[in-house]
């Protein structure tokens, strides 16, 4: 079995697809090594095991909306696209979406995956309760602000699959809302670096697409609340910080058709059809690509992006495109935006893994002065020795893993490298 991108083969000796949480718990209790598999949209071996793989997408259950509490209970194997359709049909929404709606809810939360927006924290920030199957097979529920268990909640939501298999999550919801999306092309780099905060905070969600080469940013995707009025008092904005508006639907890769992307040209539409970059009804192919991402304090955005630009000659031959976004702070121990408003530098690589892995140490060295934290589910070079310096509660998380999984049932080579230093 391969991951989404096809860049790795999983090493599990057996694969199970339980239909109930009770069946899953029995499998976990009887296994020596076990890991969960969701949508497999990870580019490293975070979800790998030489023991038992459990495919969670087949677990019984549908989303359950509790209007009085303002939450939705969702099985961990559901995708964000499936959940969004359910919520919209009931008049509700999530605060944000990732660029791809096809990823699993539990997998995205466990790895600290995010959307975009200076006021929008990562997807995990919506979690109000989490249910896990522990190594013993016990089913445990943790809730936000739950007395002495509150710290465990903060340590478990972005848990890297190290603390158990997530079976359900309670997520905060809000009334549905509409978004207008518009793309602009050729934003001058100097303008962006001089006005980064103003440009990034000009709408609910803003993404910048570039290969770091030349004097301009290739595309700006601006997603504004329809209720906030237009950027300019005209039917469609004609420019954005000097960048002209696109006159036809665009894809982040200029040579690709915009057909599979969410609607643009400033046409209002529901949140689930605008916040992701790609349409839910078009499942992307597995795709010959690799991904890396680094998050660092937003106040260092201009300096960090200048470092990336200085590497353009090395990056351009390996890159499809890089996306620059912002993420608001949260309080989850291993969240890449833990207690810092962040800029996220995402890199979508061509399928040249040895060459990509060779350039990662230099990227990380250049971004190290800014405290850059890698996305847990993507390619990076850092190990536990350097990562521990970036997370104030890193040792607490390690202790939490040792408490709940003393036999190392959920451990794998990835966790040994990035958490335990083995």
PDB file of C-alpha atoms in Angstrom, residues 183-321:
ATOM      1  CA  UNK A 183      -7.029  35.939  -8.050  1.00  0.00           C
ATOM      2  CA  UNK A 184      -4.444  38.610  -8.845  1.00  0.00           C
ATOM      3  CA  UNK A 185      -1.273  38.133 -10.896  1.00  0.00           C
ATOM      4  CA  UNK A 186       2.209  39.609 -10.848  1.00  0.00           C
ATOM      5  CA  UNK A 187       2.406  41.189  -7.382  1.00  0.00           C
ATOM      6  CA  UNK A 188       5.825  42.893  -7.097  1.00  0.00           C
ATOM      7  CA  UNK A 189       8.024  41.207  -4.484  1.00  0.00           C
ATOM      8  CA  UNK A 190       9.203  44.528  -3.093  1.00  0.00           C
ATOM      9  CA  UNK A 191       5.602  45.593  -2.556  1.00  0.00           C
ATOM     10  CA  UNK A 192       4.743  42.381  -0.727  1.00  0.00           C
ATOM     11  CA  UNK A 193       7.786  42.517   1.553  1.00  0.00           C
ATOM     12  CA  UNK A 194       7.120  46.155   2.441  1.00  0.00           C
ATOM     13  CA  UNK A 195       3.406  45.549   3.057  1.00  0.00           C
ATOM     14  CA  UNK A 196       3.209  41.902   4.107  1.00  0.00           C
ATOM     15  CA  UNK A 197       0.884  42.340   7.090  1.00  0.00           C
ATOM     16  CA  UNK A 198      -1.440  44.666   5.194  1.00  0.00           C
ATOM     17  CA  UNK A 199      -1.630  42.321   2.201  1.00  0.00           C
ATOM     18  CA  UNK A 200      -2.003  39.145   4.265  1.00  0.00           C
ATOM     19  CA  UNK A 201      -4.696  40.659   6.501  1.00  0.00           C
ATOM     20  CA  UNK A 202      -6.687  42.295   3.686  1.00  0.00           C
ATOM     21  CA  UNK A 203      -9.227  39.450   3.609  1.00  0.00           C
ATOM     22  CA  UNK A 204     -10.479  36.439   5.536  1.00  0.00           C
ATOM     23  CA  UNK A 205      -7.883  34.243   3.821  1.00  0.00           C
ATOM     24  CA  UNK A 206      -4.991  35.178   1.521  1.00  0.00           C
ATOM     25  CA  UNK A 207      -2.476  32.930  -0.261  1.00  0.00           C
ATOM     26  CA  UNK A 208       0.580  33.946  -2.282  1.00  0.00           C
ATOM     27  CA  UNK A 209       1.940  31.545  -4.926  1.00  0.00           C
ATOM     28  CA  UNK A 210       5.533  31.839  -6.147  1.00  0.00           C
ATOM     29  CA  UNK A 211       8.659  29.992  -7.244  1.00  0.00           C
ATOM     30  CA  UNK A 212      10.843  32.741  -5.658  1.00  0.00           C
ATOM     31  CA  UNK A 213      12.359  33.608  -9.026  1.00  0.00           C
ATOM     32  CA  UNK A 214      12.096  37.041 -10.601  1.00  0.00           C
ATOM     33  CA  UNK A 215      10.654  40.307  -9.351  1.00  0.00           C
ATOM     34  CA  UNK A 216       6.992  39.353  -8.950  1.00  0.00           C
ATOM     35  CA  UNK A 217       4.765  36.901  -7.068  1.00  0.00           C
ATOM     36  CA  UNK A 218       2.953  34.703  -9.577  1.00  0.00           C
ATOM     37  CA  UNK A 219      -0.536  34.736  -8.039  1.00  0.00           C
ATOM     38  CA  UNK A 220      -2.440  36.061  -5.020  1.00  0.00           C
ATOM     39  CA  UNK A 221      -5.604  34.192  -4.029  1.00  0.00           C
ATOM     40  CA  UNK A 222      -7.785  36.484  -1.942  1.00  0.00           C
ATOM     41  CA  UNK A 223     -10.869  35.066  -0.175  1.00  0.00           C
ATOM     42  CA  UNK A 224     -13.037  37.785   1.372  1.00  0.00           C
ATOM     43  CA  UNK A 225     -16.194  37.527   3.457  1.00  0.00           C
ATOM     44  CA  UNK A 226     -19.102  38.428   1.199  1.00  0.00           C
ATOM     45  CA  UNK A 227     -20.612  40.380   4.098  1.00  0.00           C
ATOM     46  CA  UNK A 228     -17.635  42.750   4.364  1.00  0.00           C
ATOM     47  CA  UNK A 229     -18.187  44.565   1.088  1.00  0.00           C
ATOM     48  CA  UNK A 230     -15.863  44.576  -1.878  1.00  0.00           C
ATOM     49  CA  UNK A 231     -12.190  45.452  -1.957  1.00  0.00           C
ATOM     50  CA  UNK A 232     -12.985  48.331  -4.318  1.00  0.00           C
ATOM     51  CA  UNK A 233     -16.393  49.959  -4.930  1.00  0.00           C
ATOM     52  CA  UNK A 234     -16.676  48.206  -8.311  1.00  0.00           C
ATOM     53  CA  UNK A 235     -18.222  44.870  -9.386  1.00  0.00           C
ATOM     54  CA  UNK A 236     -14.775  43.267  -9.443  1.00  0.00           C
ATOM     55  CA  UNK A 237     -11.509  44.596  -8.019  1.00  0.00           C
ATOM     56  CA  UNK A 238      -9.117  45.591 -10.797  1.00  0.00           C
ATOM     57  CA  UNK A 239      -5.893  45.359  -8.809  1.00  0.00           C
ATOM     58  CA  UNK A 240      -4.388  44.361  -5.495  1.00  0.00           C
ATOM     59  CA  UNK A 241      -1.321  46.312  -4.299  1.00  0.00           C
ATOM     60  CA  UNK A 242      -0.502  46.899  -7.958  1.00  0.00           C
ATOM     61  CA  UNK A 243      -1.186  43.330  -9.124  1.00  0.00           C
ATOM     62  CA  UNK A 244      -3.881  43.158 -11.844  1.00  0.00           C
ATOM     63  CA  UNK A 245      -6.887  40.880 -11.401  1.00  0.00           C
ATOM     64  CA  UNK A 246      -7.033  37.641 -13.348  1.00  0.00           C
ATOM     65  CA  UNK A 247      -9.706  37.665 -16.033  1.00  0.00           C
ATOM     66  CA  UNK A 248     -10.269  33.900 -16.133  1.00  0.00           C
ATOM     67  CA  UNK A 249     -10.188  31.070 -13.541  1.00  0.00           C
ATOM     68  CA  UNK A 250      -6.658  30.165 -12.513  1.00  0.00           C
ATOM     69  CA  UNK A 251      -4.831  27.127 -11.115  1.00  0.00           C
ATOM     70  CA  UNK A 252      -1.899  27.655  -8.703  1.00  0.00           C
ATOM     71  CA  UNK A 253       0.275  26.114 -11.426  1.00  0.00           C
ATOM     72  CA  UNK A 254       0.016  28.561 -14.355  1.00  0.00           C
ATOM     73  CA  UNK A 255       0.184  25.828 -16.986  1.00  0.00           C
ATOM     74  CA  UNK A 256      -2.762  23.933 -15.444  1.00  0.00           C
ATOM     75  CA  UNK A 257      -6.461  24.553 -16.137  1.00  0.00           C
ATOM     76  CA  UNK A 258      -8.509  26.201 -13.393  1.00  0.00           C
ATOM     77  CA  UNK A 259     -11.427  23.825 -14.040  1.00  0.00           C
ATOM     78  CA  UNK A 260     -10.877  21.772 -10.874  1.00  0.00           C
ATOM     79  CA  UNK A 261     -10.330  24.833  -8.682  1.00  0.00           C
ATOM     80  CA  UNK A 262     -12.989  26.554  -6.601  1.00  0.00           C
ATOM     81  CA  UNK A 263     -14.863  29.395  -8.291  1.00  0.00           C
ATOM     82  CA  UNK A 264     -13.081  32.727  -8.588  1.00  0.00           C
ATOM     83  CA  UNK A 265     -13.745  36.056 -10.349  1.00  0.00           C
ATOM     84  CA  UNK A 266     -15.274  37.524  -7.163  1.00  0.00           C
ATOM     85  CA  UNK A 267     -18.464  35.422  -7.381  1.00  0.00           C
ATOM     86  CA  UNK A 268     -19.915  34.900  -3.864  1.00  0.00           C
ATOM     87  CA  UNK A 269     -20.449  31.330  -2.738  1.00  0.00           C
ATOM     88  CA  UNK A 270     -20.657  29.140   0.382  1.00  0.00           C
ATOM     89  CA  UNK A 271     -17.542  28.793   2.548  1.00  0.00           C
ATOM     90  CA  UNK A 272     -16.987  25.132   1.566  1.00  0.00           C
ATOM     91  CA  UNK A 273     -16.878  26.084  -2.133  1.00  0.00           C
ATOM     92  CA  UNK A 274     -14.377  28.938  -1.721  1.00  0.00           C
ATOM     93  CA  UNK A 275     -12.026  28.369   1.233  1.00  0.00           C
ATOM     94  CA  UNK A 276     -10.390  25.243  -0.290  1.00  0.00           C
ATOM     95  CA  UNK A 277      -8.475  25.849  -3.497  1.00  0.00           C
ATOM     96  CA  UNK A 278      -9.817  22.672  -5.095  1.00  0.00           C
ATOM     97  CA  UNK A 279     -13.386  21.506  -5.633  1.00  0.00           C
ATOM     98  CA  UNK A 280     -14.690  18.704  -3.447  1.00  0.00           C
ATOM     99  CA  UNK A 281     -16.408  16.979  -6.385  1.00  0.00           C
ATOM    100  CA  UNK A 282     -13.113  16.553  -8.243  1.00  0.00           C
ATOM    101  CA  UNK A 283     -10.905  14.163  -6.293  1.00  0.00           C
ATOM    102  CA  UNK A 284      -7.323  14.973  -7.274  1.00  0.00           C
ATOM    103  CA  UNK A 285      -5.201  12.171  -8.647  1.00  0.00           C
ATOM    104  CA  UNK A 286      -2.558  10.798  -6.296  1.00  0.00           C
ATOM    105  CA  UNK A 287      -0.265  13.255  -7.970  1.00  0.00           C
ATOM    106  CA  UNK A 288       3.434  13.113  -8.687  1.00  0.00           C
ATOM    107  CA  UNK A 289       4.444  15.644  -6.068  1.00  0.00           C
ATOM    108  CA  UNK A 290       6.140  15.980  -2.702  1.00  0.00           C
ATOM    109  CA  UNK A 291       5.521  18.604  -0.016  1.00  0.00           C
ATOM    110  CA  UNK A 292       7.358  20.435   2.765  1.00  0.00           C
ATOM    111  CA  UNK A 293       6.234  23.322   4.942  1.00  0.00           C
ATOM    112  CA  UNK A 294       7.738  25.569   7.612  1.00  0.00           C
ATOM    113  CA  UNK A 295       5.884  27.868  10.024  1.00  0.00           C
ATOM    114  CA  UNK A 296       7.573  30.760  11.825  1.00  0.00           C
ATOM    115  CA  UNK A 297       6.526  33.930  13.679  1.00  0.00           C
ATOM    116  CA  UNK A 298       4.739  36.278  11.309  1.00  0.00           C
ATOM    117  CA  UNK A 299       6.887  39.243  12.287  1.00  0.00           C
ATOM    118  CA  UNK A 300       9.795  37.507  10.530  1.00  0.00           C
ATOM    119  CA  UNK A 301       7.904  37.001   7.259  1.00  0.00           C
ATOM    120  CA  UNK A 302       9.844  39.499   5.157  1.00  0.00           C
ATOM    121  CA  UNK A 303      13.273  38.334   6.369  1.00  0.00           C
ATOM    122  CA  UNK A 304      12.409  34.659   5.953  1.00  0.00           C
ATOM    123  CA  UNK A 305      11.022  35.181   2.462  1.00  0.00           C
ATOM    124  CA  UNK A 306      14.153  37.101   1.520  1.00  0.00           C
ATOM    125  CA  UNK A 307      16.174  34.037   2.545  1.00  0.00           C
ATOM    126  CA  UNK A 308      13.975  31.832   0.368  1.00  0.00           C
ATOM    127  CA  UNK A 309      14.419  34.170  -2.579  1.00  0.00           C
ATOM    128  CA  UNK A 310      18.178  34.001  -2.165  1.00  0.00           C
ATOM    129  CA  UNK A 311      17.899  30.256  -2.817  1.00  0.00           C
ATOM    130  CA  UNK A 312      15.794  30.630  -5.977  1.00  0.00           C
ATOM    131  CA  UNK A 313      18.410  29.121  -8.286  1.00  0.00           C
ATOM    132  CA  UNK A 314      18.405  25.939  -6.180  1.00  0.00           C
ATOM    133  CA  UNK A 315      14.640  25.851  -5.632  1.00  0.00           C
ATOM    134  CA  UNK A 316      13.255  26.565  -9.101  1.00  0.00           C
ATOM    135  CA  UNK A 317      14.455  23.298 -10.725  1.00  0.00           C
ATOM    136  CA  UNK A 318      12.770  21.270  -7.933  1.00  0.00           C
ATOM    137  CA  UNK A 319       9.598  23.299  -7.297  1.00  0.00           C
ATOM    138  CA  UNK A 320       6.168  23.126  -8.806  1.00  0.00           C
ATOM    139  CA  UNK A 321       5.110  26.075  -6.653  1.00  0.00           C
TER     140      UNK A 321
END
